[in-house]
CSV table of C-alpha atoms and ligand atoms in Angstrom, one decimal:
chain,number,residue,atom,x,y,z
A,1,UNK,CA,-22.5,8.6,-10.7
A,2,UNK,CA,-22.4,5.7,-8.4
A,3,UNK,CA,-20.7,5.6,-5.2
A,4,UNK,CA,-17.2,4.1,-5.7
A,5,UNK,CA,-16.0,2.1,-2.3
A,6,UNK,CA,-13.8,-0.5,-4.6
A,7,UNK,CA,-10.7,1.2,-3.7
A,8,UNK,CA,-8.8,4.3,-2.8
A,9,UNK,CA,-7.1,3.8,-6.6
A,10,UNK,CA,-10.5,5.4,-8.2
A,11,UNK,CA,-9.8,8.8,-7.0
A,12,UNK,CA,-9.7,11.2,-10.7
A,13,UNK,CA,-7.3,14.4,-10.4
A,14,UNK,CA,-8.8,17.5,-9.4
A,15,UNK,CA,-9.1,20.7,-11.3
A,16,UNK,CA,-6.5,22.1,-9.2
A,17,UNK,CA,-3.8,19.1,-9.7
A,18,UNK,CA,-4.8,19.0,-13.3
A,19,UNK,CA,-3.7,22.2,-13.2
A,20,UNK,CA,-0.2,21.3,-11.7
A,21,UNK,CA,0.6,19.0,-14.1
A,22,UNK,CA,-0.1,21.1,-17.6
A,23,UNK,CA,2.5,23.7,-16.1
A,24,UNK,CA,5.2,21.1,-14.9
A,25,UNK,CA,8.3,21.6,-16.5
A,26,UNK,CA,9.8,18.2,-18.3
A,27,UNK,CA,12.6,16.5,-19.6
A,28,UNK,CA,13.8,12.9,-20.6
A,29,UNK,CA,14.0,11.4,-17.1
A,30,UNK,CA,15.9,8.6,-18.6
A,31,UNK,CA,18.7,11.1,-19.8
A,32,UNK,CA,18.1,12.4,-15.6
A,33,UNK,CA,17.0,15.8,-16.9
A,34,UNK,CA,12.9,16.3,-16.0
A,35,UNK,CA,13.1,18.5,-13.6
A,36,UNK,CA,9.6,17.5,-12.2
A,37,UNK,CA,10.5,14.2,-11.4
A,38,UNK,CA,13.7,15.2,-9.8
A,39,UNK,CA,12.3,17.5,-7.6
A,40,UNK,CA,9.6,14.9,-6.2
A,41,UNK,CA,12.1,12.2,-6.3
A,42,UNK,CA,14.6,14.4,-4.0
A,43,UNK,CA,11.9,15.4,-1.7
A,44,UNK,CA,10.4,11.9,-1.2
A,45,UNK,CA,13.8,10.8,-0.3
A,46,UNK,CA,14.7,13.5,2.1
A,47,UNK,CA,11.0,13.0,3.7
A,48,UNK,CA,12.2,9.5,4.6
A,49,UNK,CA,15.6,10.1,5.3
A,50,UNK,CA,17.2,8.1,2.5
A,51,UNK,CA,19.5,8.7,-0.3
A,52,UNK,CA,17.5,9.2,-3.2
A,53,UNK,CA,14.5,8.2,-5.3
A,54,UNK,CA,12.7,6.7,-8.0
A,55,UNK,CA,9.5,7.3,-9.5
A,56,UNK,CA,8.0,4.1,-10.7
A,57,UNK,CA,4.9,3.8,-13.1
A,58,UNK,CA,3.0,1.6,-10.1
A,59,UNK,CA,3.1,0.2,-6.4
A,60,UNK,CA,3.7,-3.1,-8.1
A,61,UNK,CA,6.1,-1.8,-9.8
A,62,UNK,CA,8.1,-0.1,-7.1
A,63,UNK,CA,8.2,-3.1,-4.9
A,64,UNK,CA,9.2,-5.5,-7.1
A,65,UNK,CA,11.8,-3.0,-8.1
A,66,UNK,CA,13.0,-3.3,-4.5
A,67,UNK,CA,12.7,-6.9,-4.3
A,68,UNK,CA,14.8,-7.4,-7.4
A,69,UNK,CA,17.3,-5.2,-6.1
A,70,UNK,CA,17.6,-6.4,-2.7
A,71,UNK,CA,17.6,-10.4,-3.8
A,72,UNK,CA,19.2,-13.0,-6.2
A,73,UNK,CA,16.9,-15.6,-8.1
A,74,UNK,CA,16.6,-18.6,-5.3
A,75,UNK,CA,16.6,-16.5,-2.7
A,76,UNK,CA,13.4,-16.2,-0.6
A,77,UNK,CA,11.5,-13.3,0.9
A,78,UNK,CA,9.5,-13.3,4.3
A,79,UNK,CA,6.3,-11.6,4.9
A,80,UNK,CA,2.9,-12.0,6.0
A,81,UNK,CA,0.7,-14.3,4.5
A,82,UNK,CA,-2.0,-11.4,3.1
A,83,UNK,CA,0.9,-9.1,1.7
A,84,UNK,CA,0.5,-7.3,-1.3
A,85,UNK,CA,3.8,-8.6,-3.0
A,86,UNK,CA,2.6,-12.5,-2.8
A,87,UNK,CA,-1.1,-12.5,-3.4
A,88,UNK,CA,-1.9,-9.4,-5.7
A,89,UNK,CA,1.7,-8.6,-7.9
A,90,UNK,CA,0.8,-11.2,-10.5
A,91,UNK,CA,3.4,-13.7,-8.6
A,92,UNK,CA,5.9,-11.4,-9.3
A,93,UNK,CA,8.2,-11.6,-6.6
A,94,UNK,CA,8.7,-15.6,-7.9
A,95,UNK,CA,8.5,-14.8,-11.5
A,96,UNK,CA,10.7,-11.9,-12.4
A,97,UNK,CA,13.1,-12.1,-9.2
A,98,UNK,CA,12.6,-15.7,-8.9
A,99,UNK,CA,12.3,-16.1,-5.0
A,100,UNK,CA,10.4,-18.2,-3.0
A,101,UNK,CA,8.4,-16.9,-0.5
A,102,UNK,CA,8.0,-17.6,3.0
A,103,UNK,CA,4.5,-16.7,4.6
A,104,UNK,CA,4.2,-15.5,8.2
A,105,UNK,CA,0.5,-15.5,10.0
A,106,UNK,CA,0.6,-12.1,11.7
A,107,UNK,CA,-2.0,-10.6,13.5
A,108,UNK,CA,-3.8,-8.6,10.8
A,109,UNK,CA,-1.0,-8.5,8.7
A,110,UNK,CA,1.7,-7.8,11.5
A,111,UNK,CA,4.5,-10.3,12.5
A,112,UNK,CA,7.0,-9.8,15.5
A,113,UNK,CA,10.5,-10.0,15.3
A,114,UNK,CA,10.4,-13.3,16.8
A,115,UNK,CA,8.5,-15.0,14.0
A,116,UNK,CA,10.9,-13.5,11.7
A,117,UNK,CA,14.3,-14.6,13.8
A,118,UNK,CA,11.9,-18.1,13.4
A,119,UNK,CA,10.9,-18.0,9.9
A,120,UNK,CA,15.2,-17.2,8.8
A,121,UNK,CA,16.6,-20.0,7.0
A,122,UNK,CA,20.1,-22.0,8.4
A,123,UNK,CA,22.6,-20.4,5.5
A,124,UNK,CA,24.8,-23.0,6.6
A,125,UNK,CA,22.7,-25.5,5.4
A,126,UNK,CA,22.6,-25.8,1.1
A,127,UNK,CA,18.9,-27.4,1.4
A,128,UNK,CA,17.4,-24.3,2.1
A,129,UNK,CA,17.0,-21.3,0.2
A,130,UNK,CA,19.2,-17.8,1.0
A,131,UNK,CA,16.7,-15.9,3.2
A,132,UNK,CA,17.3,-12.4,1.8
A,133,UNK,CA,14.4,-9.6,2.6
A,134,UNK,CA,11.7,-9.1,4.9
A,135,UNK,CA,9.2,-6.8,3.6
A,136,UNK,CA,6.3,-5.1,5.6
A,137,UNK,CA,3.4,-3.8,4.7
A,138,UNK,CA,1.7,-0.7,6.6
A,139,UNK,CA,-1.1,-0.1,6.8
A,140,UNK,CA,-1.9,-3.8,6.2
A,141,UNK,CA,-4.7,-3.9,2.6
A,142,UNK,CA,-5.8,-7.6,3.8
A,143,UNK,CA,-5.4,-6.2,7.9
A,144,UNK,CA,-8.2,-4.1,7.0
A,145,UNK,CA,-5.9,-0.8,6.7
A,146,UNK,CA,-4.7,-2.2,10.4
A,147,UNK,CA,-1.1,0.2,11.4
A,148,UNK,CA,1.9,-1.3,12.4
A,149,UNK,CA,3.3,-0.3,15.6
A,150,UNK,CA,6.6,1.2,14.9
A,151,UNK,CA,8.8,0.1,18.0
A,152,UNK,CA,7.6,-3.5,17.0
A,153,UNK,CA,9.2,-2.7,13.4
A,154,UNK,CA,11.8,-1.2,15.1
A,155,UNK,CA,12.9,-4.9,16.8
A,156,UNK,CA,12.1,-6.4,13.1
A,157,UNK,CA,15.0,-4.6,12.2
A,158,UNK,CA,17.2,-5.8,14.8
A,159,UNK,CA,15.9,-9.5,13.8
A,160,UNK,CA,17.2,-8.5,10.3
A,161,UNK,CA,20.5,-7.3,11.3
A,162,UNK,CA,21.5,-9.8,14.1
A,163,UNK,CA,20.4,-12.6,10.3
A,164,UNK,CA,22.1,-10.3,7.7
A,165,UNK,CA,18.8,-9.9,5.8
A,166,UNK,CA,17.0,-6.4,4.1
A,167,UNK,CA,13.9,-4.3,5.2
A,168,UNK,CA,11.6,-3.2,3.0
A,169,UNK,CA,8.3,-1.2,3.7
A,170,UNK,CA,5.4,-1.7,1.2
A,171,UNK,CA,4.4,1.7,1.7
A,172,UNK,CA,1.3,2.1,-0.4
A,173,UNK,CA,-0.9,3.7,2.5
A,174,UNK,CA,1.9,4.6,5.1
A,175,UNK,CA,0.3,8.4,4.8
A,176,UNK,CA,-2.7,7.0,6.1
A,177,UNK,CA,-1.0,5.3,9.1
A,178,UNK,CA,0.9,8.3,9.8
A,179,UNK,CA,-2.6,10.5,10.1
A,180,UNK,CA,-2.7,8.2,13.3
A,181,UNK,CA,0.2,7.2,14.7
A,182,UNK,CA,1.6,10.5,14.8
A,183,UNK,CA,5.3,9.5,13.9
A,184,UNK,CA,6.4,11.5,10.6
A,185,UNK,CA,8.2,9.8,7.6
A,186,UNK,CA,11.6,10.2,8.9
A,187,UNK,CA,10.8,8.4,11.7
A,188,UNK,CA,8.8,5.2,9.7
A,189,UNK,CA,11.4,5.4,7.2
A,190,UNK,CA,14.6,4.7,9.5
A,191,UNK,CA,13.8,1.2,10.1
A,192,UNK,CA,13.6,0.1,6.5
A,193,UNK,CA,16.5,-0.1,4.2
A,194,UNK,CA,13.9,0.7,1.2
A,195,UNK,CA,10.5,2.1,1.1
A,196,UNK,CA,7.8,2.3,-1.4
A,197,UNK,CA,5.1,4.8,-1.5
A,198,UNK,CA,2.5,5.1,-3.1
A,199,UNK,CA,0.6,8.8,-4.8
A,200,UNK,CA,-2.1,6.8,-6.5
A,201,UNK,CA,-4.3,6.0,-3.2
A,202,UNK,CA,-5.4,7.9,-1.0
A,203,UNK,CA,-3.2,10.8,-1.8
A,204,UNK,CA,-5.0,11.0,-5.1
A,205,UNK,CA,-2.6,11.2,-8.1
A,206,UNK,CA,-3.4,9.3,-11.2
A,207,UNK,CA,-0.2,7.5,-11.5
A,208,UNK,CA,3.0,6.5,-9.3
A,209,UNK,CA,4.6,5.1,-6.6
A,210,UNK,CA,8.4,6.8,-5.2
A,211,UNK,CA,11.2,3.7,-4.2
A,212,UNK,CA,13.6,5.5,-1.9
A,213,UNK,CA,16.5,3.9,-0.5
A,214,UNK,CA,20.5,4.4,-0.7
A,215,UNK,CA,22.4,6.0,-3.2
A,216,UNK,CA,23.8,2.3,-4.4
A,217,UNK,CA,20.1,0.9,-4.3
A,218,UNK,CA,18.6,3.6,-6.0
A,219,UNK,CA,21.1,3.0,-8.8
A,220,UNK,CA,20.8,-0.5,-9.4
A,221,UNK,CA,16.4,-0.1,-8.7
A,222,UNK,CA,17.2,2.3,-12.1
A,223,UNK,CA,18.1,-0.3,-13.6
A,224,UNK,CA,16.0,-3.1,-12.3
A,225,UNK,CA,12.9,-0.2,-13.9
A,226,UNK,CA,14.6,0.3,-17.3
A,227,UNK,CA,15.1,-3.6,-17.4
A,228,UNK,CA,11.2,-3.9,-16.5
A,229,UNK,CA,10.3,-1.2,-19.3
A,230,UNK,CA,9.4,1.6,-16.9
A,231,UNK,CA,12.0,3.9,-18.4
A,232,UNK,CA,9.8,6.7,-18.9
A,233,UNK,CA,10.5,10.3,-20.6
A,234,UNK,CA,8.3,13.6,-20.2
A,235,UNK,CA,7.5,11.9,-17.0
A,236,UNK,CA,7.4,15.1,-15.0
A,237,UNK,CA,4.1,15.6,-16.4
A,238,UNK,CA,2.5,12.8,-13.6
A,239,UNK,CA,5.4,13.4,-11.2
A,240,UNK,CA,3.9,16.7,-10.7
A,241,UNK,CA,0.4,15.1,-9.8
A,242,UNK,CA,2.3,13.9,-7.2
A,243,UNK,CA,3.9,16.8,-5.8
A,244,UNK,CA,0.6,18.3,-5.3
A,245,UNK,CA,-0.7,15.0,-3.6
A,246,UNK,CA,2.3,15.9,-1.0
A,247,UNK,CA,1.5,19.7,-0.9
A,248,UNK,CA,-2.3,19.3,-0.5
A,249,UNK,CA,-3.9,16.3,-0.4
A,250,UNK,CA,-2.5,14.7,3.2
A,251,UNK,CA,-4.2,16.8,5.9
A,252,UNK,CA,-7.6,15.9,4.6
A,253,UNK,CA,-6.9,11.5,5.1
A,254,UNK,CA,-8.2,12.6,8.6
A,255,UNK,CA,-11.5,12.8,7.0
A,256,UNK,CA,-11.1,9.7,5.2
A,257,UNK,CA,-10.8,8.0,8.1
A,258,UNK,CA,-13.8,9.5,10.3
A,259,UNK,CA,-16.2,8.9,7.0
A,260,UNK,CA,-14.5,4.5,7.4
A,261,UNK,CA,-15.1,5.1,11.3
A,262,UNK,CA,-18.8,6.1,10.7
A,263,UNK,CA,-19.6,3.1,8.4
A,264,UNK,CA,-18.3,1.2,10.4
A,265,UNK,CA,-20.5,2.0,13.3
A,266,UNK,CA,-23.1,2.2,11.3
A,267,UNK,CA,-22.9,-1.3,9.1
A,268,UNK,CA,-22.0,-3.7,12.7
A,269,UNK,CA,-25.2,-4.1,14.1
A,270,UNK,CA,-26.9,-4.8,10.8
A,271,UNK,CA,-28.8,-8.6,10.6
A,272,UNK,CA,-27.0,-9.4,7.6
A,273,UNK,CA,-23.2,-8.2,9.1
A,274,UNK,CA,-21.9,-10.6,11.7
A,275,UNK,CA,-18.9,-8.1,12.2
A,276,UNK,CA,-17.2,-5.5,10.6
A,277,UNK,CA,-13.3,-5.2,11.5
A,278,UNK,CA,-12.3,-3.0,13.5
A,279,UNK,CA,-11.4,0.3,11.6
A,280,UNK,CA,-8.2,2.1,12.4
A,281,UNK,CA,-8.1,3.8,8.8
A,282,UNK,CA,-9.9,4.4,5.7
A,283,UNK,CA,-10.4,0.4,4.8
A,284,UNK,CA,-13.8,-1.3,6.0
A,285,UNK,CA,-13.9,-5.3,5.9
A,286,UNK,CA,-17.6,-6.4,6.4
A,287,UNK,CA,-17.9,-9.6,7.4
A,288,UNK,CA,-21.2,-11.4,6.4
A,289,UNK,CA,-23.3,-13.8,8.2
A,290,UNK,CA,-23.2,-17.4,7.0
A,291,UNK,CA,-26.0,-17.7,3.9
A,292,UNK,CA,-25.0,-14.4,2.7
A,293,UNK,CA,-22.2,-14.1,-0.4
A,294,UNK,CA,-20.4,-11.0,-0.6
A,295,UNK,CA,-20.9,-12.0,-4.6
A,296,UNK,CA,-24.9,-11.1,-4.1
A,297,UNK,CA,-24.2,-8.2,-1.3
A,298,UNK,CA,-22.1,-6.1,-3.9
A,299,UNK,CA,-24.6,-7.3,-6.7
A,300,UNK,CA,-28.0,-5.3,-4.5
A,301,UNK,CA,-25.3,-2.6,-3.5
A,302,UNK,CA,-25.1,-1.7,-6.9
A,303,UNK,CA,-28.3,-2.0,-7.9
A,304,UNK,CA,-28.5,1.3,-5.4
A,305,UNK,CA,-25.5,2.7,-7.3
A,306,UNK,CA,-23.0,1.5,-4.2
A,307,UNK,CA,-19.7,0.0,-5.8
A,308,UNK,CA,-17.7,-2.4,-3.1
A,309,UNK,CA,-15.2,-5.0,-3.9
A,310,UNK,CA,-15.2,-8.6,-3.0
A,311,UNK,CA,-12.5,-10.0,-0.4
A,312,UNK,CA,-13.0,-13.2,0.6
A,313,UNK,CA,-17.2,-15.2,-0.1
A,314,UNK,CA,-18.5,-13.5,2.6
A,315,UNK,CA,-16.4,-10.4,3.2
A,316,UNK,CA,-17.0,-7.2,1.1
A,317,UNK,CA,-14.5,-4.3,1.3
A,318,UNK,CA,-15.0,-0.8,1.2
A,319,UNK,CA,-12.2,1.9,1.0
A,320,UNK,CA,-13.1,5.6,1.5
A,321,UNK,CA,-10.8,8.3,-0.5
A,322,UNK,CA,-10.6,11.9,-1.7
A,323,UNK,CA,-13.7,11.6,-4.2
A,324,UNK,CA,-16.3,10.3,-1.3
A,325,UNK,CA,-17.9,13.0,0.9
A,326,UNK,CA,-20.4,12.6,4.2
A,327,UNK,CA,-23.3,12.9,1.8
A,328,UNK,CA,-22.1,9.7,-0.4
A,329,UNK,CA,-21.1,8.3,3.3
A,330,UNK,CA,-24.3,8.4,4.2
A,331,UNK,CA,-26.3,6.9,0.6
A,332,UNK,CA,-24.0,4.3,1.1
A,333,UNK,CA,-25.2,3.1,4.7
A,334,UNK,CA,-28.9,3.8,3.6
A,335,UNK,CA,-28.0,1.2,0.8
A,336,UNK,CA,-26.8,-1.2,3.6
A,337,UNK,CA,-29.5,-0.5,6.1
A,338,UNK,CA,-32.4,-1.2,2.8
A,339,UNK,CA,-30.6,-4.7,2.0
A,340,UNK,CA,-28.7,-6.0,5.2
B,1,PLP,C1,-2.4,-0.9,-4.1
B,1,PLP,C2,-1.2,-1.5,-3.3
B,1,PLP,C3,0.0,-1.6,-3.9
B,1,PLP,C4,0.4,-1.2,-5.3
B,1,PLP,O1,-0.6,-1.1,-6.2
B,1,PLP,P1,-0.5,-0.5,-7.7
B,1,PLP,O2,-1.9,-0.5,-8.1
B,1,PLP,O3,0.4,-1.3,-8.4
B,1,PLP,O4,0.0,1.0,-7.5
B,1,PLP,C5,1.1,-2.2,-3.2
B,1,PLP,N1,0.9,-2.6,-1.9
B,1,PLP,C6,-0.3,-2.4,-1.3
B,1,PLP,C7,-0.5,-2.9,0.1
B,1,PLP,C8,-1.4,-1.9,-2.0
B,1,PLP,O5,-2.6,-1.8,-1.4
């Protein structure tokens, strides 16, 4: 089996979880009555303070759920220049909500307030399109899993109210920035006015992503899903998956992170690695010295069974999860050490 660093999406359902979901109890969640889903709908919600819930088939999904929701077609979204929404949702946010998009250079994927008071549009003036929703992304994928600093968010949201515009949190690893900052969900969800997050990471479910938000957004997100085909019925079945992600799988992201903290000590002073960015969860960014491809690096790493993924011609990522222990931690920097 090789080593798997491409992403914390690899992660397979443990005996235990499999477990969980053959005994779920389910219903047709679109007729409302799977039980399963319910229950880890309501909870997600209450975690983050909101309304209610939505259990959508992706992260994608989710957040351009929320996007649809929040925005009319001509409207345009702000956010940083590496999010999720615009590079890696299949232009989503333009094609099925049809927005523009207004990119922000943050600082590892973190704006201010300031940029986004900045970046809002003159509605008085019919030349430029509605600025509608800011969405932030924590922890940052292209940031190198950076964290957000929640008081910053915090005056984001003031930006947004003093303009009239929406908040939404791309939440796919926001467990893995709160097994850092500290702060629990209510806290990191009062900010936004939607939030997505995500059970397929590094909290190890197989499938799905919870949207919370208000009562009135939750109902019109239904929609936006059954429009999108995501209507789905025995659902409870992979709902459940994620329930046990909430009951089991969060303490241990602590590990996660020491196992990204220990490559990368290990990988920066290597001659081939001109720097690795600075870790502050469970996402590695090498950065290669010039001559070397990150298209030949992952090509030698898996000739020694080491699976990484591309992010930029010289920068290889690496994201440590629930299936990679301190032994495959360490076959993985004695892979570096032999080619780098
Ligand atoms: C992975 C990811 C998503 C959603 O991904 P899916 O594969 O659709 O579940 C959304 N935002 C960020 C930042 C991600 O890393």
């Amino acid at each position: 089996m090789p080593i798997d660093l491409r992403s914390d999406t690899v992660t397979k359902p443990t005996a235990a979880m499999r477990a969980a979901m053959a005994a779920a109890p389910v219903g047709d969640d679109v007729f409302g009555e799977d039980p399963s889903v319910n229950a880890l709908e309501e909870r997600m919600a209450a975690l983050f303070g909101k309304e209610a819930g939505l259990f959508c088939a992706s992260g994608t999904m989710a957040n351009q759920i929320a996007i649809n929701a929040h925005t009319g077609p001509g409207d345009e979204v702000i956010c940083d220049e590496g999010a999720h929404i615009y590079r890696y949702e299949g232009g989503g946010t333009m094609a099925t909500s049809g927005c523009s998009v207004k990119l922000l250079h943050g600082d590892r994927g973190r704006f201010t307030a300031d940029q986004v008071a900045e970046a809002v549009n003159d509605p008085g003036n019919p030349h430029f399109p509605v600025s509608r929703l800011v969405v932030v992304e924590n922890t940052s994928n292209r940031g190198g899993g950076s964290i957000w600093d929640l008081q910053q968010v915090r005056g984001i949201r003031a930006a947004c109210d003093a303009h009239g515009l929406k908040l939404h949190l791309d939440g796919a690893r926001i467990y893995n920035a709160m097994a850092v900052d500290g702060n629990d969900a209510l806290a990191w969800g009062a900010p936004f006015h939607s939030a997505s997050i995500c059970l397929s990471k590094g909290l190890g479910a197989p499938v799905g992503s919870v949207l919370v938000g208000s009562n009135a957004f939750i109902m019109q997100a239904r929609r936006v899903r059954k429009r999108l085909g995501g209507g789905m019925r025995q659902a409870g079945i992979l709902a459940a998956a994620g329930s046990f992600a909430l009951d089991h799988h969060i303490s241990r992201l602590q590990d996660d992170h020491a196992r990204a903290k220990r490559l990368e000590s290990a990988l920066s002073g290597l001659p081939a690695v001109e720097q690795v960015l600075p870790v502050e969860t469970n996402i590695v960014v090498v950065v290669l010295r010039s001559g070397r491809t990150a298209k030949a690096m992952l090509h030698k790493l898996r000739d020694q069974a080491v699976l990484a993924s591309e992010f930029g011609p010289n920068m290889v990522r690496m994201v440590t999860h629930l299936d990679i222990d301190d032994a495959a931690t360490e076959q993985a920097i004695a892979a570096w050490r032999s080619i780098a």
